[in-house]
XYZ file of C-alpha atoms in Angstrom:
729
model
C 13.319 -60.127 -79.269
C 11.117 -63.227 -79.017
C 12.200 -64.583 -82.455
C 15.862 -64.015 -81.677
C 15.726 -66.109 -78.531
C 13.910 -68.911 -80.325
C 16.686 -69.096 -82.895
C 19.281 -69.427 -80.165
C 17.402 -72.186 -78.400
C 16.204 -74.129 -81.417
C 18.930 -73.978 -84.054
C 18.615 -77.752 -84.643
C 14.981 -77.567 -85.719
C 14.251 -79.603 -88.845
C 14.169 -77.448 -91.976
C 10.792 -78.980 -92.857
C 9.310 -77.020 -89.945
C 10.913 -73.733 -90.933
C 9.773 -74.048 -94.571
C 6.217 -74.787 -93.630
C 6.207 -78.568 -94.194
C 5.391 -79.863 -90.738
C 4.969 -83.500 -91.740
C 7.114 -86.136 -90.069
C 10.393 -87.314 -91.717
C 13.114 -89.627 -90.414
C 16.398 -87.821 -89.682
C 19.684 -88.999 -91.199
C 22.168 -90.880 -89.041
C 24.530 -87.928 -89.324
C 21.826 -85.571 -88.092
C 20.887 -87.991 -85.320
C 24.499 -88.195 -84.119
C 24.853 -84.439 -84.055
C 21.621 -84.083 -82.128
C 22.567 -86.695 -79.553
C 26.003 -85.148 -79.084
C 24.509 -81.725 -78.631
C 21.993 -83.030 -76.224
C 24.494 -84.877 -74.039
C 26.932 -81.957 -73.819
C 24.628 -78.922 -73.807
C 21.089 -80.020 -72.938
C 21.289 -79.165 -69.272
C 22.739 -75.709 -69.956
C 20.024 -75.071 -72.543
C 17.350 -76.011 -70.028
C 18.713 -73.592 -67.436
C 19.026 -70.843 -70.051
C 15.494 -71.413 -71.264
C 14.173 -71.447 -67.733
C 15.826 -68.122 -66.947
C 14.816 -66.550 -70.264
C 11.157 -67.367 -69.788
C 11.171 -66.077 -66.227
C 12.782 -62.780 -67.221
C 10.550 -62.216 -70.238
C 7.425 -63.240 -68.349
C 7.786 -60.117 -66.264
C 7.624 -58.088 -69.492
C 4.116 -59.262 -70.348
C 1.471 -56.575 -70.963
C -0.892 -55.541 -68.224
C -1.618 -58.233 -65.692
C -5.050 -59.703 -65.229
C -5.632 -57.406 -62.276
C -4.515 -54.233 -64.071
C -6.862 -55.084 -66.903
C -9.807 -55.400 -64.519
C -9.216 -52.261 -62.495
C -7.107 -49.181 -62.016
C -6.618 -49.246 -58.261
C -5.865 -51.921 -55.731
C -8.896 -54.140 -55.107
C -8.530 -56.043 -51.848
C -10.487 -58.337 -49.587
C -8.380 -57.748 -46.463
C -5.035 -59.305 -47.637
C -6.157 -60.425 -51.212
C -4.362 -58.529 -54.042
C -5.571 -59.097 -57.632
C -2.258 -57.745 -58.957
C -0.757 -61.124 -58.128
C -3.139 -62.681 -60.628
C -0.501 -61.838 -63.239
C 1.348 -64.893 -61.936
C -1.249 -67.012 -63.801
C 0.346 -66.046 -67.122
C 3.887 -66.142 -65.722
C 3.627 -69.658 -64.382
C 1.924 -71.022 -67.491
C 4.955 -69.856 -69.456
C 7.349 -71.355 -66.897
C 5.534 -74.643 -67.358
C 6.701 -74.737 -71.001
C 10.410 -74.507 -70.103
C 11.046 -78.292 -69.935
C 9.514 -78.559 -73.408
C 12.279 -76.342 -74.813
C 14.850 -78.870 -73.511
C 13.553 -81.695 -75.748
C 16.340 -80.986 -78.262
C 18.658 -83.322 -76.294
C 17.990 -86.117 -78.848
C 17.027 -86.358 -82.479
C 13.426 -87.036 -81.582
C 13.485 -83.534 -80.125
C 13.670 -82.177 -83.677
C 10.093 -83.143 -84.384
C 8.745 -82.405 -80.912
C 10.561 -79.056 -80.582
C 9.080 -77.921 -83.860
C 5.609 -78.866 -82.704
C 6.117 -77.251 -79.310
C 7.177 -73.939 -80.859
C 3.850 -73.744 -82.605
C 2.007 -74.773 -79.460
C 3.837 -72.197 -77.309
C 3.107 -69.433 -79.831
C -0.559 -70.411 -79.772
C -0.656 -70.586 -75.968
C 0.955 -67.165 -75.516
C -1.405 -65.745 -78.105
C -4.421 -67.153 -76.267
C -3.199 -65.805 -72.902
C -2.571 -62.333 -74.324
C -5.938 -62.370 -76.102
C -7.619 -63.334 -72.817
C -5.932 -60.396 -71.090
C -7.184 -58.008 -73.746
C -10.684 -59.488 -73.527
C -10.768 -58.944 -69.776
C -9.514 -55.399 -70.319
C -12.573 -54.839 -72.526
C -14.771 -56.650 -69.955
C -15.571 -59.340 -72.542
C -15.436 -62.226 -70.102
C -16.980 -64.802 -72.453
C -14.190 -64.203 -74.970
C -11.633 -64.422 -72.158
C -13.026 -67.804 -71.118
C -12.786 -68.976 -74.716
C -9.164 -67.825 -74.973
C -8.218 -69.516 -71.726
C -9.910 -72.658 -73.003
C -7.667 -72.416 -76.065
C -4.587 -72.068 -73.842
C -5.702 -75.106 -71.869
C -6.085 -77.068 -75.092
C -2.543 -76.050 -76.121
C -1.154 -77.319 -72.839
C -2.924 -80.647 -73.233
C -1.499 -81.000 -76.758
C 1.982 -80.305 -75.361
C 1.435 -82.948 -72.696
C 0.278 -85.380 -75.361
C 3.434 -84.736 -77.405
C 5.558 -85.559 -74.361
C 3.501 -88.623 -73.498
C 4.090 -89.978 -77.013
C 7.852 -89.386 -76.918
C 10.299 -92.204 -76.297
C 11.134 -93.510 -72.848
C 14.781 -92.489 -73.469
C 13.790 -88.906 -74.184
C 11.565 -88.677 -71.107
C 14.392 -90.104 -69.006
C 16.819 -87.465 -70.302
C 14.321 -84.737 -69.312
C 13.862 -86.145 -65.837
C 17.631 -86.054 -65.262
C 17.709 -82.286 -65.868
C 19.141 -80.068 -63.069
C 17.300 -80.475 -59.755
C 15.231 -83.224 -61.292
C 12.466 -80.941 -62.561
C 9.415 -83.116 -63.101
C 7.910 -82.194 -66.447
C 4.630 -83.904 -65.658
C 4.175 -81.964 -62.413
C 5.054 -78.628 -64.014
C 2.683 -79.179 -66.917
C -0.021 -80.289 -64.482
C 0.529 -77.080 -62.491
C 0.237 -75.045 -65.691
C -2.985 -76.850 -66.515
C -4.375 -76.079 -63.049
C -3.426 -72.411 -63.380
C -5.021 -72.159 -66.802
C -8.208 -73.753 -65.487
C -8.137 -71.294 -62.589
C -7.838 -68.378 -65.007
C -10.703 -69.747 -67.087
C -12.959 -70.083 -64.040
C -11.773 -66.695 -62.782
C -12.754 -64.889 -65.985
C -16.187 -66.480 -65.731
C -16.319 -65.424 -62.086
C -15.687 -61.795 -63.045
C -18.543 -62.027 -65.533
C -20.852 -63.377 -62.806
C -19.922 -60.649 -60.353
C -20.609 -57.918 -62.910
C -24.178 -59.222 -63.278
C -25.052 -58.273 -59.692
C -26.823 -54.978 -59.065
C -27.873 -53.101 -55.951
C -31.429 -51.806 -55.948
C -33.881 -50.495 -53.341
C -35.160 -54.077 -53.121
C -31.718 -55.514 -52.357
C -29.243 -57.481 -54.452
C -30.466 -58.576 -57.892
C -29.014 -60.353 -60.946
C -29.325 -58.932 -64.475
C -28.458 -59.802 -68.088
C -28.115 -63.539 -67.494
C -30.589 -64.557 -70.185
C -32.500 -66.607 -67.659
C -34.363 -66.135 -64.426
C -31.483 -66.425 -61.937
C -32.110 -65.681 -58.278
C -29.597 -63.814 -56.143
C -29.381 -66.899 -53.934
C -28.369 -69.184 -56.833
C -25.934 -66.596 -58.211
C -24.264 -66.072 -54.829
C -23.918 -69.799 -54.296
C -22.389 -70.148 -57.763
C -19.865 -67.412 -56.994
C -18.941 -69.133 -53.747
C -18.567 -72.465 -55.564
C -16.341 -70.963 -58.287
C -14.138 -69.131 -55.794
C -13.705 -72.384 -53.870
C -12.787 -74.191 -57.107
C -10.134 -71.600 -58.008
C -8.787 -71.744 -54.458
C -8.489 -75.545 -54.640
C -6.686 -75.487 -58.000
C -4.266 -72.777 -56.877
C -3.413 -74.728 -53.728
C -2.673 -77.828 -55.805
C -0.582 -75.846 -58.317
C 1.377 -74.263 -55.480
C 2.103 -77.715 -54.027
C 3.488 -78.860 -57.392
C 5.672 -75.789 -58.014
C 6.979 -75.090 -54.500
C 9.594 -77.920 -54.463
C 11.511 -76.526 -57.493
C 15.122 -75.864 -56.424
C 16.389 -72.498 -57.641
C 19.896 -73.367 -56.449
C 20.402 -75.662 -59.446
C 20.093 -72.739 -61.883
C 22.706 -70.109 -62.805
C 22.898 -67.346 -60.221
C 21.215 -64.673 -62.330
C 18.098 -66.840 -62.730
C 17.758 -67.928 -59.125
C 16.106 -64.744 -57.833
C 13.435 -64.599 -60.590
C 12.558 -68.240 -59.901
C 12.256 -67.633 -56.173
C 10.136 -64.543 -56.863
C 7.794 -66.543 -59.072
C 7.453 -69.238 -56.431
C 6.650 -66.585 -53.830
C 4.103 -65.009 -56.181
C 2.131 -68.204 -56.674
C 2.404 -69.095 -52.978
C 1.108 -65.649 -52.029
C -1.648 -65.797 -54.634
C -2.720 -69.149 -53.229
C -2.793 -67.667 -49.719
C -4.738 -64.599 -50.843
C -7.232 -66.719 -52.720
C -7.843 -68.579 -49.482
C -8.741 -65.248 -47.856
C -11.046 -64.361 -50.757
C -12.748 -67.731 -50.420
C -13.321 -67.075 -46.708
C -14.653 -63.566 -47.457
C -17.051 -64.955 -50.079
C -18.336 -67.499 -47.588
C -18.859 -64.716 -45.068
C -20.808 -62.498 -47.473
C -23.067 -65.316 -48.608
C -23.790 -66.314 -45.008
C -24.703 -62.722 -44.183
C -26.914 -62.181 -47.234
C -28.655 -65.552 -47.502
C -31.412 -66.829 -45.270
C -33.737 -64.661 -43.212
C -32.293 -62.009 -40.922
C -33.517 -58.996 -39.018
C -31.086 -56.127 -39.381
C -30.504 -52.795 -37.712
C -28.362 -50.077 -39.308
C -27.432 -46.965 -37.407
C -25.875 -43.957 -39.086
C -23.002 -42.559 -37.036
C -22.469 -38.857 -37.575
C -18.694 -38.494 -37.252
C -19.012 -34.724 -37.171
C -20.028 -35.463 -33.582
C -17.633 -38.282 -32.728
C -18.552 -41.096 -30.394
C -16.557 -44.150 -29.362
C -17.489 -46.385 -32.328
C -17.694 -43.676 -34.988
C -20.244 -40.963 -34.294
C -23.498 -39.854 -32.733
C -26.434 -42.121 -33.576
C -29.058 -39.836 -35.099
C -30.743 -42.097 -37.661
C -31.574 -45.798 -37.661
C -32.802 -48.160 -40.377
C -34.548 -51.377 -39.388
C -35.752 -54.163 -41.635
C -35.659 -57.797 -42.767
C -33.397 -59.501 -45.271
C -34.471 -62.628 -47.168
C -31.892 -64.192 -49.508
C -30.285 -60.814 -50.291
C -33.690 -59.150 -50.829
C -34.926 -56.413 -48.507
C -38.452 -57.354 -47.443
C -39.000 -54.441 -45.086
C -37.181 -51.183 -44.414
C -38.017 -48.366 -42.018
C -35.742 -45.314 -41.732
C -36.414 -42.940 -38.865
C -34.935 -40.668 -36.211
C -33.452 -42.405 -33.181
C -35.493 -40.039 -31.012
C -38.688 -41.739 -32.199
C -37.629 -44.930 -30.459
C -35.904 -43.262 -27.506
C -39.255 -41.692 -26.684
C -40.582 -45.217 -26.061
C -38.045 -46.032 -23.354
C -39.748 -46.253 -19.982
C -36.785 -47.317 -17.853
C -34.378 -44.904 -16.269
C -31.045 -46.593 -16.916
C -27.869 -45.391 -15.218
C -25.580 -43.897 -17.921
C -21.766 -44.106 -18.028
C -20.406 -41.561 -15.535
C -18.987 -39.071 -18.091
C -22.358 -39.064 -19.872
C -23.895 -37.435 -16.799
C -22.331 -34.150 -17.922
C -24.950 -33.984 -20.697
C -27.657 -36.544 -19.859
C -28.958 -38.077 -16.638
C -30.251 -41.278 -18.263
C -29.059 -43.694 -20.909
C -30.802 -43.895 -24.304
C -30.109 -45.842 -27.487
C -28.641 -42.722 -29.121
C -25.810 -42.918 -26.560
C -25.450 -46.712 -26.652
C -22.153 -46.723 -28.573
C -20.142 -45.668 -25.555
C -17.787 -48.650 -25.386
C -14.881 -48.462 -27.853
C -15.446 -52.028 -29.073
C -18.200 -51.996 -31.710
C -19.161 -55.556 -30.782
C -19.654 -54.641 -27.111
C -21.485 -51.406 -27.947
C -23.728 -53.297 -30.401
C -24.763 -55.689 -27.658
C -25.772 -52.749 -25.442
C -27.561 -51.089 -28.364
C -29.488 -54.290 -29.096
C -30.714 -54.462 -25.497
C -31.865 -50.826 -25.568
C -33.503 -51.383 -28.973
C -35.539 -54.231 -27.489
C -36.498 -52.101 -24.494
C -37.752 -49.448 -26.915
C -40.041 -51.915 -28.711
C -37.815 -53.330 -31.462
C -37.251 -56.980 -32.390
C -33.870 -58.421 -31.520
C -31.642 -57.826 -34.578
C -29.534 -60.653 -36.018
C -27.183 -58.233 -37.734
C -26.135 -54.713 -36.726
C -24.251 -52.308 -39.002
C -22.688 -48.971 -38.135
C -22.085 -46.590 -41.059
C -20.464 -43.157 -41.172
C -21.262 -40.480 -43.792
C -17.982 -41.155 -45.608
C -19.555 -44.191 -47.293
C -22.289 -42.009 -48.807
C -19.742 -39.387 -49.836
C -17.797 -42.050 -51.750
C -20.991 -43.361 -53.381
C -22.049 -39.864 -54.431
C -18.589 -39.327 -55.899
C -19.394 -42.274 -58.174
C -23.034 -41.509 -58.997
C -22.886 -37.726 -59.171
C -25.429 -35.346 -57.549
C -28.997 -36.446 -56.785
C -31.862 -33.926 -56.856
C -34.770 -34.155 -54.405
C -37.493 -31.862 -55.829
C -39.718 -32.159 -52.748
C -37.018 -30.594 -50.604
C -35.697 -28.298 -53.375
C -32.159 -29.536 -52.748
C -29.476 -31.360 -54.712
C -27.326 -33.728 -52.670
C -23.702 -34.160 -53.741
C -20.522 -35.550 -52.221
C -19.378 -32.017 -51.348
C -22.527 -30.922 -49.481
C -23.890 -34.256 -48.166
C -23.034 -33.764 -44.492
C -23.970 -30.083 -44.334
C -27.210 -30.561 -46.267
C -28.310 -33.617 -44.291
C -27.573 -31.911 -40.970
C -29.486 -28.787 -41.987
C -32.486 -30.550 -43.505
C -32.884 -33.174 -40.778
C -32.138 -30.935 -37.796
C -33.485 -27.510 -38.745
C -35.223 -27.162 -42.115
C -37.839 -29.898 -41.869
C -41.628 -29.755 -41.732
C -42.395 -29.224 -38.033
C -46.038 -30.245 -38.538
C -45.139 -33.618 -40.036
C -42.261 -33.913 -37.539
C -40.310 -36.370 -39.686
C -36.791 -34.907 -39.668
C -35.202 -38.020 -41.198
C -37.643 -38.349 -44.101
C -35.088 -36.820 -46.476
C -32.758 -39.778 -45.855
C -35.632 -42.190 -46.410
C -36.378 -40.491 -49.747
C -32.706 -40.289 -50.750
C -32.058 -44.002 -50.194
C -34.070 -45.438 -53.146
C -32.851 -42.726 -55.536
C -29.221 -43.454 -54.631
C -29.687 -47.216 -55.036
C -31.512 -46.764 -58.331
C -28.695 -44.628 -59.681
C -26.115 -47.174 -58.559
C -28.048 -50.059 -60.099
C -28.620 -48.233 -63.386
C -24.972 -47.281 -63.893
C -24.133 -50.554 -65.691
C -20.554 -50.129 -66.821
C -20.194 -46.364 -66.317
C -17.753 -46.682 -63.440
C -20.115 -48.297 -60.954
C -19.951 -51.942 -61.929
C -19.988 -54.480 -59.129
C -16.197 -54.787 -59.083
C -15.911 -51.023 -58.647
C -18.486 -51.103 -55.866
C -16.721 -53.969 -54.113
C -13.523 -51.942 -54.194
C -15.376 -48.975 -52.705
C -16.836 -51.142 -49.920
C -13.430 -52.679 -49.210
C -11.930 -49.216 -48.831
C -14.647 -48.198 -46.371
C -14.377 -51.450 -44.415
C -10.627 -50.895 -44.029
C -11.220 -47.290 -42.919
C -13.933 -48.484 -40.463
C -16.638 -46.439 -42.122
C -18.602 -49.704 -42.112
C -18.653 -51.893 -38.992
C -20.624 -55.093 -38.481
C -21.811 -57.244 -35.589
C -23.668 -60.565 -35.726
C -25.454 -62.429 -32.949
C -24.298 -65.641 -34.646
C -20.981 -66.519 -32.900
C -19.637 -68.171 -36.067
C -20.329 -65.113 -38.228
C -18.975 -62.803 -35.546
C -15.765 -64.811 -35.390
C -15.319 -64.426 -39.153
C -16.031 -60.680 -38.986
C -13.335 -60.398 -36.324
C -10.808 -62.264 -38.505
C -11.322 -59.711 -41.272
C -11.138 -56.792 -38.783
C -14.616 -55.671 -39.802
C -16.116 -55.972 -36.317
C -14.505 -52.890 -34.766
C -13.166 -54.756 -31.740
C -10.097 -53.612 -29.824
C -7.254 -55.811 -31.033
C -5.612 -58.194 -28.571
C -1.815 -57.812 -28.646
C 1.141 -59.457 -26.924
C 3.120 -56.247 -26.608
C 2.441 -52.516 -26.967
C -0.928 -51.066 -28.007
C -2.362 -47.565 -28.441
C -5.851 -46.384 -29.334
C -6.911 -42.732 -28.953
C -10.688 -42.486 -28.664
C -12.747 -39.308 -28.543
C -16.421 -38.943 -27.528
C -17.904 -35.526 -28.265
C -20.397 -34.783 -25.492
C -20.939 -31.096 -26.178
C -23.518 -31.623 -28.912
C -21.575 -29.495 -31.395
C -20.983 -30.727 -34.958
C -17.297 -29.809 -35.049
C -15.162 -32.966 -35.271
C -14.737 -33.058 -39.049
C -13.289 -29.535 -38.901
C -10.677 -30.274 -36.231
C -7.010 -30.694 -37.116
C -5.333 -33.431 -35.110
C -1.866 -34.894 -34.725
C -0.267 -37.301 -32.282
C 3.308 -38.152 -31.325
C 4.427 -41.231 -29.401
C 7.937 -41.318 -27.919
C 8.960 -44.778 -26.714
C 12.099 -45.006 -24.565
C 13.659 -48.376 -23.758
C 15.545 -48.203 -20.470
C 18.845 -50.036 -19.755
C 16.973 -52.651 -17.707
C 14.474 -53.293 -20.554
C 11.642 -51.231 -19.048
C 9.595 -49.259 -21.593
C 8.209 -45.760 -21.055
C 5.748 -44.174 -23.498
C 4.872 -40.511 -23.802
C 1.897 -39.560 -25.988
C 1.340 -35.971 -27.096
C -2.077 -35.378 -28.654
C -2.758 -31.976 -30.236
C -6.052 -30.571 -31.533
C -6.567 -27.313 -33.418
C -10.102 -25.958 -33.772
C -10.079 -23.658 -36.851
C -13.723 -22.615 -36.421
C -14.755 -19.177 -35.090
C -14.644 -18.629 -31.342
C -18.322 -19.178 -30.623
C -19.960 -21.126 -27.753
C -21.715 -23.356 -30.268
C -18.429 -24.315 -31.937
C -16.410 -25.447 -28.917
C -15.501 -29.137 -29.024
C -15.795 -30.769 -25.620
C -14.850 -34.443 -25.673
C -14.068 -37.216 -23.220
C -10.788 -38.604 -24.601
C -9.563 -42.096 -23.712
C -6.039 -43.411 -24.342
C -6.253 -47.214 -24.465
C -2.944 -48.848 -23.506
C -1.833 -52.325 -22.358
C -3.585 -53.458 -19.189
C -1.737 -52.820 -15.914
C 0.353 -49.990 -17.357
C 1.505 -47.469 -14.718
C 0.623 -43.774 -15.061
C 3.695 -41.552 -14.587
C 2.433 -38.119 -15.649
C -0.420 -36.313 -17.403
C -0.907 -32.715 -18.438
C -3.316 -30.523 -20.424
C -6.685 -32.063 -19.565
C -9.720 -30.060 -18.496
C -11.904 -30.779 -15.488
C -15.681 -30.910 -15.858
C -18.046 -31.592 -12.988
C -20.382 -34.530 -13.508
C -23.579 -33.995 -11.516
C -25.151 -36.600 -9.288
C -28.182 -38.478 -10.603
C -31.669 -37.608 -9.293
C -32.669 -39.824 -6.409
C -36.362 -40.138 -7.261
C -36.265 -41.801 -10.683
C -36.058 -45.477 -9.760
C -32.863 -46.096 -11.707
C -31.923 -49.536 -13.010
C -28.499 -50.690 -14.121
C -27.177 -52.262 -17.278
C -24.755 -54.878 -15.916
C -21.912 -54.044 -18.307
C -22.157 -50.272 -17.826
C -22.472 -50.800 -14.079
C -19.131 -52.656 -14.104
C -17.597 -49.979 -16.333
C -18.653 -47.276 -13.854
C -17.285 -49.328 -10.970
C -13.894 -49.718 -12.685
C -13.629 -46.002 -13.451
C -11.299 -44.382 -10.900
C -9.823 -40.907 -10.569
C -6.090 -40.461 -10.057
C -5.786 -37.267 -7.993
C -2.001 -37.180 -8.294
C -2.113 -36.969 -12.088
C -5.591 -35.472 -12.590
C -6.849 -38.263 -14.869
C -9.410 -41.037 -14.872
C -8.385 -44.623 -15.506
C -10.401 -47.773 -16.060
C -10.655 -51.101 -17.878
C -12.349 -52.076 -21.115
C -11.966 -54.906 -23.623
C -8.850 -56.224 -21.936
C -7.177 -52.797 -22.043
C -6.508 -50.048 -19.557
C -7.536 -46.518 -20.503
C -6.275 -43.145 -19.254
C -8.832 -40.392 -19.801
C -10.253 -36.990 -19.023
C -11.984 -34.078 -20.686
C -10.441 -32.161 -23.583
C -12.093 -28.831 -24.377
C -10.976 -26.859 -27.466
C -12.662 -23.562 -28.333
C -12.785 -22.083 -31.827
C -9.448 -20.616 -32.884
C -7.613 -22.539 -30.146
C -4.851 -25.186 -30.245
C -4.350 -27.440 -27.232
C -2.152 -30.417 -26.389
C -2.533 -33.134 -23.782
C 0.392 -35.295 -22.735
C 0.221 -38.713 -21.095
C 3.275 -40.629 -19.848
C 3.096 -44.235 -18.672
C 5.246 -47.327 -18.177
C 4.340 -50.567 -19.933
C 3.677 -53.673 -17.806
C 6.466 -55.693 -19.478
C 10.173 -55.423 -20.266
C 12.208 -56.554 -23.252
C 15.114 -59.006 -23.125
C 18.365 -59.003 -25.084
C 18.062 -59.371 -28.007
C 14.327 -58.825 -28.305
C 11.669 -57.123 -30.348
C 9.391 -54.232 -29.564
C 6.111 -53.960 -31.460
C 3.145 -51.614 -31.357
C -0.370 -51.940 -32.724
C -1.763 -48.416 -33.174
C -5.500 -48.746 -33.753
C -7.533 -46.045 -35.455
C -10.872 -44.874 -34.056
C -13.778 -45.519 -36.397
C -15.145 -42.283 -37.830
C -12.082 -40.179 -37.073
C -10.691 -38.499 -40.181
C -7.059 -39.232 -41.134
C -4.420 -37.228 -39.274
C -0.646 -37.189 -38.930
C 1.049 -39.470 -36.428
C 4.719 -39.847 -35.605
C 6.655 -42.230 -33.409
C 10.206 -42.248 -32.149
C 11.748 -45.294 -30.474
C 14.801 -44.463 -28.366
C 17.219 -47.240 -27.303
C 20.425 -45.571 -25.968
C 22.049 -48.796 -24.740
C 21.118 -50.968 -27.714
C 21.634 -51.176 -31.461
C 19.057 -51.682 -34.187
C 18.992 -55.036 -36.014
C 15.760 -54.722 -38.019
C 12.688 -52.514 -38.404
C 9.593 -52.348 -40.624
C 9.303 -48.558 -40.811
C 10.092 -48.454 -44.526
C 11.929 -45.597 -46.230
C 8.701 -43.937 -47.325
C 7.578 -43.475 -43.719
C 10.815 -42.293 -42.147
C 10.634 -38.707 -41.012
C 12.758 -35.906 -42.415
C 13.545 -34.456 -39.022
C 16.526 -35.638 -37.010
C 15.597 -37.967 -34.124
C 16.384 -36.787 -30.618
C 19.169 -39.373 -30.368
C 21.453 -41.215 -32.780
C 20.308 -44.371 -31.014
C 16.729 -44.024 -32.117
C 14.450 -44.522 -35.074
C 11.628 -42.223 -36.154
C 8.677 -42.360 -38.538
C 5.815 -40.110 -39.600
C 2.772 -40.792 -41.751
C -0.920 -40.188 -42.266
C -3.055 -42.266 -39.930
C -5.956 -43.545 -42.026
C -6.056 -47.171 -40.874
C -4.562 -49.410 -38.189
C -0.756 -49.483 -38.049
C 1.607 -52.227 -36.877
C 5.264 -51.407 -36.386
C 8.147 -53.414 -34.974
C 11.890 -53.301 -34.332
C 14.490 -55.844 -33.256
C 17.256 -54.503 -31.040
C 20.116 -55.912 -28.978
C 22.432 -54.641 -26.262
C 25.871 -53.379 -27.195
């Protein structure tokens, strides 16, 4: 197919080129006249045809750069490596003006040369793709260097052409500037060359019990130098992509035949989006290097999401240590009870906590739904219990370790006569650290301390067997998106960046509707990972623009009906502030005892305000309060083994919509809660739908309750944003 198109576009090529003699020869006057006539009458059409042909065929290239590097999506928040295929696409587009050089006799010589150059360039690009597929990044760099050399030769050929010929080119449709397009192609090729080297650098990083190290570099490279080099290269690629985007964006697709306009617009959107995503990757790289470099005290708490708490799970184990330029200089893993035993103060707990504890400890510090706010409380309690103020706090759920063990395979601990795998991790850890531990040594969390170095050693030794650094980064990205990893920094600048990437676990500020269902298991039973949940939100827009929401939240406990397997949780529904409660049904009532009067209680200022804001609505049998700029509606939800229960909450939002207007909802997932089914119906009886972002794949199969409504259903595994635009009849 490629040779056929070349014949169509270049049927005036000098026979010397076709027969292998590529030396220069003067054309006859007859040949010159024919060439000039062809160029004047057909040059512009040929340019448009060539432009469209290259665009269409570019989409038929083999696997893109991203597909060669990985099998699944690999994202840093919004960054998508699949768009890296636009590198090759746009380099080919850059050659289109070269094909139009046949508009004069001089084009005979140049077109022949350019054909050879374009063949060489495409060969180098395809070879680079194959090299990356084989993880031979040095060869990929060499191939991209060859492509860059081809482009510079093409530019040189144009620079040496006559002024007349260059003028003809510049008068092509829409005034495409050959110099700018070739410069953009050069920038993209340089970006690809740096990017292939960047992939090679990243694959040299390894995790070990001592921290982040660099291997196989042939020289003594520190993690600090390697991280700074990665940051520098990412910034360089970002800069070149921005410049290339600025050169290509002005191209006017309207000057091309209709069938080529859409592919051109798509390619412009691809490079614009790639440029935007690269900006996000650059910001993420800066964030990681700032976190890892320098000296920092860190505190990691493991949140057992089989016993859910507001930010992910019960805090049973903590790890404390120091980080120096990505190296771990000190690490101590222990039970949270070891430190809680050092707390002398009797601190007033949140009111619902009184049902199970009459004082506040660090193990209960993650009461506030915002991870940032809970981390601040935890830091204060950690200091009161003898710890140094941490610079960085991480919250991790067991799902991260399950994913890692899926990659590494089982790990045997001979001392404990157990083998830890992804399938038994939670059960085995709970049993060994809570029941089957040496009561004389009284170190229930020692198994985790012994497992940590073995897991890191196995990860670091994998070297190409599915656990390379790119694979690990993808795994971490997945867990960051699912909120199995949350982070808080005392540095306001770092915290601001964590918030931008939605890695800080804060409740999202929204202009319109918001919903966050948050469960805190206060019964002490390890039952949450067994529960089956689903939630339905019905939003009704009244004729006057008022909005009424009804949330139905259902939990099924499939465990046996045993006192030790009943899930008793304080459930909060976070909604826009100043919403008005209309109805509530299905909650349980649990008496919260008064605190002893002889303990000399002291208050934490934030929890004191939280307790003060907590009010009970007798008419609807629910609590309500304020937190993180939201209002919450809450009460107890008790589900015994073998039981299914539903609670329903109805409330009116504090705003109305105009005509026409949009309604939007940010539905935020609780960290640590396993995925479950959610559905939403928006009913607008006096309005018609103009636009929605539900997508066909999410629309439910059941008929909505009204023909003037829209309905969706999907698995809730990360935050969701939905919106509709409606207008009155």
